[in-house]
Short mmCIF file of C-alpha atoms in Angstrom, two decimals:
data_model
loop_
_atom_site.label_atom_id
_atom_site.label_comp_id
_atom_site.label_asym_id
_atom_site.label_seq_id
_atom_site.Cartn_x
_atom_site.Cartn_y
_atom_site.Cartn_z
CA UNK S 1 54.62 -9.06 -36.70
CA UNK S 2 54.05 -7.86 -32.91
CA UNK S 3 56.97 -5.85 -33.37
CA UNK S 4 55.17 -4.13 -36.44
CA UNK S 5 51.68 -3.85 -34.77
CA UNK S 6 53.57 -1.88 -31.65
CA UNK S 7 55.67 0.33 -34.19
CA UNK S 8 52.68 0.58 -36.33
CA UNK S 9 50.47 1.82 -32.76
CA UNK S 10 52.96 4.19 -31.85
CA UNK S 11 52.71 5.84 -35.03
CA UNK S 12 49.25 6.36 -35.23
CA UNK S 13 48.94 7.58 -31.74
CA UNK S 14 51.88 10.27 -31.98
CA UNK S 15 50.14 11.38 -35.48
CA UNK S 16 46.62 12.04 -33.79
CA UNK S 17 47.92 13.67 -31.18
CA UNK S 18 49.57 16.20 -33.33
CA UNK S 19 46.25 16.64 -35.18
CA UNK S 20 44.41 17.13 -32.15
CA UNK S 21 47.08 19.82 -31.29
CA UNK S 22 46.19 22.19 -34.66
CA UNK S 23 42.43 22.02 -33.57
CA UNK S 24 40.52 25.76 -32.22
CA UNK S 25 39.51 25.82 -28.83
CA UNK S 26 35.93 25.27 -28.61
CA UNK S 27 32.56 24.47 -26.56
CA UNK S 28 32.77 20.98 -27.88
CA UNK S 29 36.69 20.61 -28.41
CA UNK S 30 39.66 21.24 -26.33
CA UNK S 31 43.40 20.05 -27.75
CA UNK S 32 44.65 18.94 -24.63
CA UNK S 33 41.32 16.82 -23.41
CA UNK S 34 41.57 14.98 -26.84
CA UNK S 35 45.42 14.26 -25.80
CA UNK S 36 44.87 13.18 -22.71
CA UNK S 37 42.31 10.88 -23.93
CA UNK S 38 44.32 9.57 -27.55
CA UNK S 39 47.32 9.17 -25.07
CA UNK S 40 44.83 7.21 -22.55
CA UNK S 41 43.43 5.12 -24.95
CA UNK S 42 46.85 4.28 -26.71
CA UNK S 43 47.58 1.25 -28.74
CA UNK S 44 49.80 -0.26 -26.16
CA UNK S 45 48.13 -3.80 -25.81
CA UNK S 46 49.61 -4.70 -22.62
CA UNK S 47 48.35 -1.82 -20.09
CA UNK S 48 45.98 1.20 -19.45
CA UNK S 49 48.34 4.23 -19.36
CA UNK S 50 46.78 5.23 -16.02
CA UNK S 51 48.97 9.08 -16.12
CA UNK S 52 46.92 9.69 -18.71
CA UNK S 53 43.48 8.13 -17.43
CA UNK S 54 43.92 10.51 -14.35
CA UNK S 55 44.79 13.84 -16.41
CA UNK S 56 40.85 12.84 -18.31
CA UNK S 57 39.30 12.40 -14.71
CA UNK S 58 40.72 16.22 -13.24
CA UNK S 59 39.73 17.72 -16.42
CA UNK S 60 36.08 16.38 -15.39
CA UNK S 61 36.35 17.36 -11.86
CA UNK S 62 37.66 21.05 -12.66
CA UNK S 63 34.36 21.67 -14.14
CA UNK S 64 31.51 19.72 -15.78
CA UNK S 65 31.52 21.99 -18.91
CA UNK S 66 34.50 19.89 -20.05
CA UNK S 67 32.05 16.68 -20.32
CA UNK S 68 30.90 17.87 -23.76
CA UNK S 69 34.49 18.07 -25.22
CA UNK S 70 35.39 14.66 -23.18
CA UNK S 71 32.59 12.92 -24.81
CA UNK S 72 33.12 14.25 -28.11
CA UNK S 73 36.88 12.80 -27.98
CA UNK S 74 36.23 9.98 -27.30
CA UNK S 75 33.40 9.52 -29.51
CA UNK S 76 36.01 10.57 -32.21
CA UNK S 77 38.37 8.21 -31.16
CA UNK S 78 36.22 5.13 -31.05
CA UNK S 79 34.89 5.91 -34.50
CA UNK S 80 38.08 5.91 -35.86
CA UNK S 81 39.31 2.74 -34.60
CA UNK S 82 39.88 -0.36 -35.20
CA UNK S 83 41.66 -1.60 -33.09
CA UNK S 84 40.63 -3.83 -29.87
CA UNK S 85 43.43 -2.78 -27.78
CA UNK S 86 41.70 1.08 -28.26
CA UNK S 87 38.01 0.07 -28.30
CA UNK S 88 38.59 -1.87 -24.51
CA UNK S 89 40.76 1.28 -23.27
CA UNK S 90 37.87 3.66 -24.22
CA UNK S 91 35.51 1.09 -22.30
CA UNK S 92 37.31 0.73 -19.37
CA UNK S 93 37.85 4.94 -19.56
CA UNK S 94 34.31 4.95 -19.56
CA UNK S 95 33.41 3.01 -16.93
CA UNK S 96 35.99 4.66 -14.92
CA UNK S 97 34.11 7.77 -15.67
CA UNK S 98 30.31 6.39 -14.05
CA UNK S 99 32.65 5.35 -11.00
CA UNK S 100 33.17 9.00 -10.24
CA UNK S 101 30.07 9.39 -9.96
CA UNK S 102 29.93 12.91 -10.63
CA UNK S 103 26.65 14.66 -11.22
CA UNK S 104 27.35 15.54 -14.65
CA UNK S 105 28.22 11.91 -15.82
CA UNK S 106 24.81 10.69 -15.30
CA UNK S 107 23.61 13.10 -17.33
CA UNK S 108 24.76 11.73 -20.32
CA UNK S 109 22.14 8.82 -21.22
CA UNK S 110 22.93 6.53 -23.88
CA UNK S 111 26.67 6.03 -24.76
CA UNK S 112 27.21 8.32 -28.27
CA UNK S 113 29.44 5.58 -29.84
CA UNK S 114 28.64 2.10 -31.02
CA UNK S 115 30.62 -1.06 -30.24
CA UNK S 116 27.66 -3.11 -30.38
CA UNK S 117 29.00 -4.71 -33.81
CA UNK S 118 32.82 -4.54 -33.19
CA UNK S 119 35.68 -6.17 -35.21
CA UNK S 120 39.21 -5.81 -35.22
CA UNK S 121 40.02 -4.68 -38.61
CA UNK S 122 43.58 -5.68 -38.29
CA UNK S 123 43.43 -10.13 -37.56
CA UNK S 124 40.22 -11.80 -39.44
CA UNK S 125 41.41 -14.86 -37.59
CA UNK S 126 39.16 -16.82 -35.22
CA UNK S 127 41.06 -16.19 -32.45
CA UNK S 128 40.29 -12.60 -32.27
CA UNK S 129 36.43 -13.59 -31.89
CA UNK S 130 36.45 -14.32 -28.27
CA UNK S 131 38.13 -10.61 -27.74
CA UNK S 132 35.51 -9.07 -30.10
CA UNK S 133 32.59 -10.59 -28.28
CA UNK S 134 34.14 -9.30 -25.08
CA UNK S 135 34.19 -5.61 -26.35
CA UNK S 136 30.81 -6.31 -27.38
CA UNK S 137 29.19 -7.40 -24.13
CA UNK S 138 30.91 -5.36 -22.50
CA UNK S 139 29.96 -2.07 -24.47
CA UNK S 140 26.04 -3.65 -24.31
CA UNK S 141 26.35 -3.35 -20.38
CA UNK S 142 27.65 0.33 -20.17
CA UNK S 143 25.77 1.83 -22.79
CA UNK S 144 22.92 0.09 -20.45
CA UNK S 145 24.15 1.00 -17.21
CA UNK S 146 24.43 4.89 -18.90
CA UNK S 147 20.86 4.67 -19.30
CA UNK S 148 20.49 3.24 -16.36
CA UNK S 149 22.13 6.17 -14.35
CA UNK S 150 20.21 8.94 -16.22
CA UNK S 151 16.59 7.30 -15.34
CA UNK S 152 17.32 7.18 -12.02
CA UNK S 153 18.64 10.72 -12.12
CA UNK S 154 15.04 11.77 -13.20
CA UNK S 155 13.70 9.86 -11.30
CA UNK S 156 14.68 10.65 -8.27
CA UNK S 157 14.06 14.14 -9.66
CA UNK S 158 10.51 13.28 -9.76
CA UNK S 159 10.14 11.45 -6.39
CA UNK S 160 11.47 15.01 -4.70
CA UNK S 161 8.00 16.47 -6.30
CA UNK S 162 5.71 13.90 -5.53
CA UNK S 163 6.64 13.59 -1.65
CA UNK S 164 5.91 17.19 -1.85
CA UNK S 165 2.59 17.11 -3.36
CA UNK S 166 1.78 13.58 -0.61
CA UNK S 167 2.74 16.23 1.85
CA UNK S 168 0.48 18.96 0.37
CA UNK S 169 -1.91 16.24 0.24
CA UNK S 170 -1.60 14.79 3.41
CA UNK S 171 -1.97 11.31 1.56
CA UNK S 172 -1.81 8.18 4.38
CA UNK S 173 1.38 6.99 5.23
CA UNK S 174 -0.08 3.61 4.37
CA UNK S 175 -0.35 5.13 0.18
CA UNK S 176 3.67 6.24 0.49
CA UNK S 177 4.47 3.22 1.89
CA UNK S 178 2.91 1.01 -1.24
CA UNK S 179 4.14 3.65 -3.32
CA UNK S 180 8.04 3.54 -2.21
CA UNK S 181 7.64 -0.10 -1.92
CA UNK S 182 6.99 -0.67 -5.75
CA UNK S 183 9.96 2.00 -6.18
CA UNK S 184 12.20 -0.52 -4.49
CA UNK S 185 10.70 -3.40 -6.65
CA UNK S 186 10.68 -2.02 -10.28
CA UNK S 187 14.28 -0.81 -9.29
CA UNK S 188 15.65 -4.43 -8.09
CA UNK S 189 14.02 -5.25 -11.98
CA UNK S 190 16.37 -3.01 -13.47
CA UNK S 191 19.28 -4.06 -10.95
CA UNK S 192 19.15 -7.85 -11.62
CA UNK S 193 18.54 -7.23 -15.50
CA UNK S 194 22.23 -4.79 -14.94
CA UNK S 195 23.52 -8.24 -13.24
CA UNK S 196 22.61 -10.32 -16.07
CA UNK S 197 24.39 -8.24 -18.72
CA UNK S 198 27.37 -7.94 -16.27
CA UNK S 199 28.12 -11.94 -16.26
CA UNK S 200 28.03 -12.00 -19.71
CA UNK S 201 31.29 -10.49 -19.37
CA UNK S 202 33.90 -12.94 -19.85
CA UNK S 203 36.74 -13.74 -22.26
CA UNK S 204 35.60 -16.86 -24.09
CA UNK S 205 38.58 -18.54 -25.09
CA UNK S 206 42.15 -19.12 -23.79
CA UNK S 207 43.49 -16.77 -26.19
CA UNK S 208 41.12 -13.86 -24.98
CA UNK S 209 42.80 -14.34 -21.43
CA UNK S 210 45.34 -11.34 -22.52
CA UNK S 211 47.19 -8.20 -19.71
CA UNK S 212 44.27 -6.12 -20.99
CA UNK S 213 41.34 -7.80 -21.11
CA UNK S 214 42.25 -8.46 -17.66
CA UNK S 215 42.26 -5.66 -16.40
CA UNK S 216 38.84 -5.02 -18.07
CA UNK S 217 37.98 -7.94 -16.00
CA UNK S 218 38.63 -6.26 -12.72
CA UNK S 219 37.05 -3.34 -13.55
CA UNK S 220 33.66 -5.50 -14.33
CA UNK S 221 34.10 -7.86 -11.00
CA UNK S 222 34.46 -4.71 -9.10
CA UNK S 223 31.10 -3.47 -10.63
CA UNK S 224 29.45 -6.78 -9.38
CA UNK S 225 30.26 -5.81 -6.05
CA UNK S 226 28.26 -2.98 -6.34
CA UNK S 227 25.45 -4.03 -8.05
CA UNK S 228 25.07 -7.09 -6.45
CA UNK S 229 25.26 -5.04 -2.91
CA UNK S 230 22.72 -3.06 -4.32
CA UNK S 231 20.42 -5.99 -4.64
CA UNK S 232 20.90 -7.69 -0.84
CA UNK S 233 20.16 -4.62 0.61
CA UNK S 234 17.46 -3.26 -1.87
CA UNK S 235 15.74 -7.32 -1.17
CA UNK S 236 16.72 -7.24 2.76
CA UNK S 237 14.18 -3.97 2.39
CA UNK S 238 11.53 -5.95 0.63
CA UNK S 239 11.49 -9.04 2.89
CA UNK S 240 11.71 -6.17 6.33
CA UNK S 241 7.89 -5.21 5.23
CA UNK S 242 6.55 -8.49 4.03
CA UNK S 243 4.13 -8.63 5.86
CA UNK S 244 2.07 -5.27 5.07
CA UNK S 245 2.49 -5.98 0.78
CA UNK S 246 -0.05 -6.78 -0.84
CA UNK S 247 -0.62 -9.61 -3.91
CA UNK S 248 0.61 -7.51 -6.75
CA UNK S 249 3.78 -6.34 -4.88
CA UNK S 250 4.16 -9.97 -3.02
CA UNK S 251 4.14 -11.56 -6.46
CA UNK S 252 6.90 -9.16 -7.96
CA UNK S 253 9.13 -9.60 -5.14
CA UNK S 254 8.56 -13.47 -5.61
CA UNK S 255 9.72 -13.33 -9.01
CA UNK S 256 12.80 -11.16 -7.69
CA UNK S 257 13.78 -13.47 -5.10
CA UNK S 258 13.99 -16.84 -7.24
CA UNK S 259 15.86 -14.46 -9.81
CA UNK S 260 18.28 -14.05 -7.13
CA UNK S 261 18.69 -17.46 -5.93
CA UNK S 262 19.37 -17.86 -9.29
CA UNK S 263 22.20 -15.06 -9.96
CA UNK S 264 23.37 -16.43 -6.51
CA UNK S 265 24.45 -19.75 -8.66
CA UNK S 266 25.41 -17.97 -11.22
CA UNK S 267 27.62 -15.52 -9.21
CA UNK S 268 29.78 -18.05 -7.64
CA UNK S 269 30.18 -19.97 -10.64
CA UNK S 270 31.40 -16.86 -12.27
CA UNK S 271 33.82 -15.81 -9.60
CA UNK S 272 35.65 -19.41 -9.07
CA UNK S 273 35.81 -19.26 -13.23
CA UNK S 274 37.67 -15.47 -12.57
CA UNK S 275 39.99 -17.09 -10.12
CA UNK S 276 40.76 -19.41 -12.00
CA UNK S 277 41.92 -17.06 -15.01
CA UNK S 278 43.93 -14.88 -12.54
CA UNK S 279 41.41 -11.80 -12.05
CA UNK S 280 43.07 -10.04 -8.99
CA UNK S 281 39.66 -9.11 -7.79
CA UNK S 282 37.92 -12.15 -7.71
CA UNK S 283 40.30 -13.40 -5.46
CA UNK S 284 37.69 -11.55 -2.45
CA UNK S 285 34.73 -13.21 -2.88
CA UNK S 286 31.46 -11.38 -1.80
CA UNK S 287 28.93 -13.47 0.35
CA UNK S 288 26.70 -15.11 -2.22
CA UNK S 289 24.39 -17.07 -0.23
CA UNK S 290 20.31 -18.42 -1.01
CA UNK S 291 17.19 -16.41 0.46
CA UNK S 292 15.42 -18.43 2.86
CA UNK S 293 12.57 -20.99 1.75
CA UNK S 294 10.57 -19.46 4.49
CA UNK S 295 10.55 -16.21 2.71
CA UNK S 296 9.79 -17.51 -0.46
CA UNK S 297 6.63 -19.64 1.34
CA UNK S 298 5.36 -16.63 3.23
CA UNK S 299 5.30 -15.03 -0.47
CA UNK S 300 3.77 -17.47 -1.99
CA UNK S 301 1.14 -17.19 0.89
CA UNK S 302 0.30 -14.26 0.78
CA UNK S 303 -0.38 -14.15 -3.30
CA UNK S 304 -2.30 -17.29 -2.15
CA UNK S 305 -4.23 -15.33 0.36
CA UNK S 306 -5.27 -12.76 -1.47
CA UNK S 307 -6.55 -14.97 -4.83
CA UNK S 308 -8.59 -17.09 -3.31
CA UNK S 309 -10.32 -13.79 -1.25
CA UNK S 310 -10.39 -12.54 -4.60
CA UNK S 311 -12.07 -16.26 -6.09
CA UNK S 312 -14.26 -16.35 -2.83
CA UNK S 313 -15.89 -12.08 -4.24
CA UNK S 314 -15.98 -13.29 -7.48
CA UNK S 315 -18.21 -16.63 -6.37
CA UNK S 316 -20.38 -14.53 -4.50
CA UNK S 317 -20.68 -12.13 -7.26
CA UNK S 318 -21.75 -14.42 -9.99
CA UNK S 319 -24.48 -16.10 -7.65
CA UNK S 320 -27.20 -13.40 -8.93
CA UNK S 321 -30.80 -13.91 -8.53
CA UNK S 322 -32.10 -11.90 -11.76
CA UNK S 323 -35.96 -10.42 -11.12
CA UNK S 324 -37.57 -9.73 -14.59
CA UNK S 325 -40.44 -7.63 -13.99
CA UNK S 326 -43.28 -8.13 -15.71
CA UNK S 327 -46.92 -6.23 -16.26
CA UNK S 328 -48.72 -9.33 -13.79
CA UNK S 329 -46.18 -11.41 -12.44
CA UNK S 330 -42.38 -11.38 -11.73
CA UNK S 331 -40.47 -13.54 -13.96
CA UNK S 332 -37.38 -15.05 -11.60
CA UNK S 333 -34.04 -16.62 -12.98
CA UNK S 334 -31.56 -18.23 -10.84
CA UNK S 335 -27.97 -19.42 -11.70
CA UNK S 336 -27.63 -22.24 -10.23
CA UNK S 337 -23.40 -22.83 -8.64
CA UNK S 338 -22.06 -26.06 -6.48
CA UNK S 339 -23.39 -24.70 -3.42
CA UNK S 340 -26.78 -25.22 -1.89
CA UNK S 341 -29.60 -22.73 -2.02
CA UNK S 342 -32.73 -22.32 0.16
CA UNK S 343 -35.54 -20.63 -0.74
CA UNK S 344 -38.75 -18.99 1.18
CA UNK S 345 -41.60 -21.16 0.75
CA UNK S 346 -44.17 -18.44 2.69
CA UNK S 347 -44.88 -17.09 -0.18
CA UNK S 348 -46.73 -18.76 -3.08
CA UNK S 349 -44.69 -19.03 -6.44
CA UNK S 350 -47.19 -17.13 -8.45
CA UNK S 351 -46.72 -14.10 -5.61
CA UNK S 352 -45.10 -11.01 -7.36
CA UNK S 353 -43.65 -10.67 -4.20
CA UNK S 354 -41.75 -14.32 -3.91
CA UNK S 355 -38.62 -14.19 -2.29
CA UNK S 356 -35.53 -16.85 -2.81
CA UNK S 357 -32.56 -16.24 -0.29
CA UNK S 358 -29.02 -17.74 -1.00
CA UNK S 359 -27.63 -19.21 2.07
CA UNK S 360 -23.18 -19.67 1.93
CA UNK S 361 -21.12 -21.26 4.76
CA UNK S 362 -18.33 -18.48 3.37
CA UNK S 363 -17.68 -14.99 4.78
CA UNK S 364 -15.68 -13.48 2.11
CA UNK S 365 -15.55 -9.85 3.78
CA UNK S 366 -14.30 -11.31 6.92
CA UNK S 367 -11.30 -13.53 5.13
CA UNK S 368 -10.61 -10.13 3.67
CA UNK S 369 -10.20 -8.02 6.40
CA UNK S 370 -8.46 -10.63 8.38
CA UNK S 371 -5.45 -10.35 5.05
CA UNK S 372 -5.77 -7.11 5.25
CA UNK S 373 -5.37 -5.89 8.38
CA UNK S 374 -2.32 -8.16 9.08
CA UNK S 375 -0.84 -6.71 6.42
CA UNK S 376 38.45 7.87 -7.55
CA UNK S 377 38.13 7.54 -11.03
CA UNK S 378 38.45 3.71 -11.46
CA UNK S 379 36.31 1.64 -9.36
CA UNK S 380 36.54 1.18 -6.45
CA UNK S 381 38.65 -1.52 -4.81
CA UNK S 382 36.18 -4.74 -3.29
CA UNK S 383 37.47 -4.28 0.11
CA UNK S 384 36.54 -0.67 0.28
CA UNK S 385 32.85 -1.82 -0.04
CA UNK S 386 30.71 -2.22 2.80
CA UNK S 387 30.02 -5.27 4.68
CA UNK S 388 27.27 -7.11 2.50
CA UNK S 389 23.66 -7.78 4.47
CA UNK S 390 23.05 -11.41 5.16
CA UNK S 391 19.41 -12.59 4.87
CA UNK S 392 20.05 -15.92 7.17
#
């Protein structure tokens, strides 16, 4: 039956490549892109045919104008399978494709194919589930990650124009500062969320734990290594200026950190479960270590701080004395709170010029101030990747 299958493959491979052969030169197709990607993304179960793989990644470099035709192969190709020894080749060519990261590739937004429903058409057997919901997560994470690289394409686009018009502007460096901190925050959001979909990345059953899937699995634990290195340093940047955020940021980067205490579990669960399945790369272990209580308390101060100055305005506010005046007298209302009043007795209650002053033991304004003031075409290997930042 194997025998077949592999016959069967080699078949169906040869045939589309002779199709792709008769096709006119176009914008959107070229003959020997959609070769190099059929022959990349053969039905050879056991390995990537990495000749091939490298031929895709030249055309790309030679010029970016090939990206349409590139896509539109293997769009063509994925449609037209299925088979999950092609739709995890065309995965893992695609991710190998956002590791150049070439200007052109994150320019393409949200993946054109769809493997978010995936099922071999060719074994309805339940073994094959744990490989289809392996093509499925992982497809969910790049078509993510694509997205991913776009927006922050544009955006950086648009932070280029708004430091010039703070420059025009002449805006305090105390505004940029807030404003590139909640950059950094929203960012670690989207980071951590890129994380998530990344462990759910597994093969979840012995007889998932095939040559290919694999090497789909180094490919994704190298891609932790960069995300996650993304996230130490982007949260080593937070925690550098804790102490001039204020309670909206403070409580954002709270929520970020005890997300990341918990991927920190989570990480080295995953990586000892990777070892243990014979992923070459998880054999180098990043540092996955907890951030500090202290930073966490100081967070939790500071959000602290800042609500009960906020309670302490708000008391003071709602302690109105309401003067209704009248044609012969002045009608007063008080509102009466748990803390002690005083009131002028030089003046006669029937005076339309009584007085009542509100004495309070609390200086809101100064609490304030005082909170204020202190305030190569496949990825890349895991020991080519800088040393991680340490928060201890």
């Amino acid at each position: 039956m194997r025998l077949w299958r592999k016959v069967s493959g080699l078949l169906k491979d040869q045939n589309s490549v002779w199709i792709a052969s008769l096709s006119r030169r176009t914008a959107l197709r070229n003959p020997d892109i959609e070769a190099a990607v059929i022959k990349a993304t053969s039905h050879d179960e056991f390995s990537m045919n990495m000749k091939n793989v490298d031929r895709v990644f030249r055309w790309l470099r030679l010029s970016s104008t090939n990206l349409k035709p590139l896509i539109w192969a293997i769009s063509i190709r994925t449609e037209k399978t299925k088979s999950w020894v092609v739709a995890i080749k065309v995965l893992i060519l695609m991710h190998g494709l956002y590791s150049t990261r070439l200007p052109c590739v994150q320019r393409i937004g949200r993946l054109t194919f769809d493997l978010s429903n995936f099922e071999d058409g060719h074994s309805r057997n339940i073994e094959m589930q744990g490989i289809n919901e392996f093509i499925r997560a992982y497809f969910m994470f790049l078509d993510q990650k694509s997205y991913f690289l776009f927006m922050e394409m544009e955006e950086k686009r648009s932070m280029v124009k708004l430091n010039k018009n703070m420059v025009m502007q002449n805006l305090e460096n105390e505004e940029k500062e807030n404003y590139s901190m909640a950059q950094d925050l929203v960012l670690l959001e989207k980071l951590q969320t890129l994380l998530d979909m990344l462990l759910e990345i597994r093969p979840l059953s012995d007889s998932s734990i095939v040559p290919l899937i694999l090497e789909a699995m180094d490919c994704v634990v190298t891609e932790i290594f960069d995300v996650y290195s993304r996230i130490r340093l982007g949260i080593a940047r937070v925690l550098s200026r804790i102490n001039v955020i204020g309670k909206v940021e403070a409580t954002l980067a709270l929520k970020i950190i005890k997300k990341a205490n918990i991927q920190a579990v989570e990480l080295s669960l995953y990586f000892e479960f990777n070892r243990d399945i014979g992923v070459r790369n998880a054999e180098i272990c990043p540092i996955v270590d907890q951030i500090p209580n202290e930073e966490i308390k100081e967070l939790e101060e500071i959000i602290k701080g800042a609500s009960d100055t906020s309670e302490k305005i708000d008391e003071i506010n709602q302690d109105i004395v309401i003067y209704e005046k009248m044609e012969s007298e002045t009608k007063l209302k008080t509102i009466i709170t748990n803390r002690w009043e005083t009131f002028d007795e030089e003046h006669g209650g029937d005076d339309s010029s009584a007085i009542v002053k509100f004495t309070s033991r609390i200086n809101p304004f100064a609490d304030y101030s005082e909170l204020t003031s202190s305030t190569n075409n496949v990825p890349v290997k895991p020991q080519e990747l800088p040393d991680l930042i340490s928060f201890t």
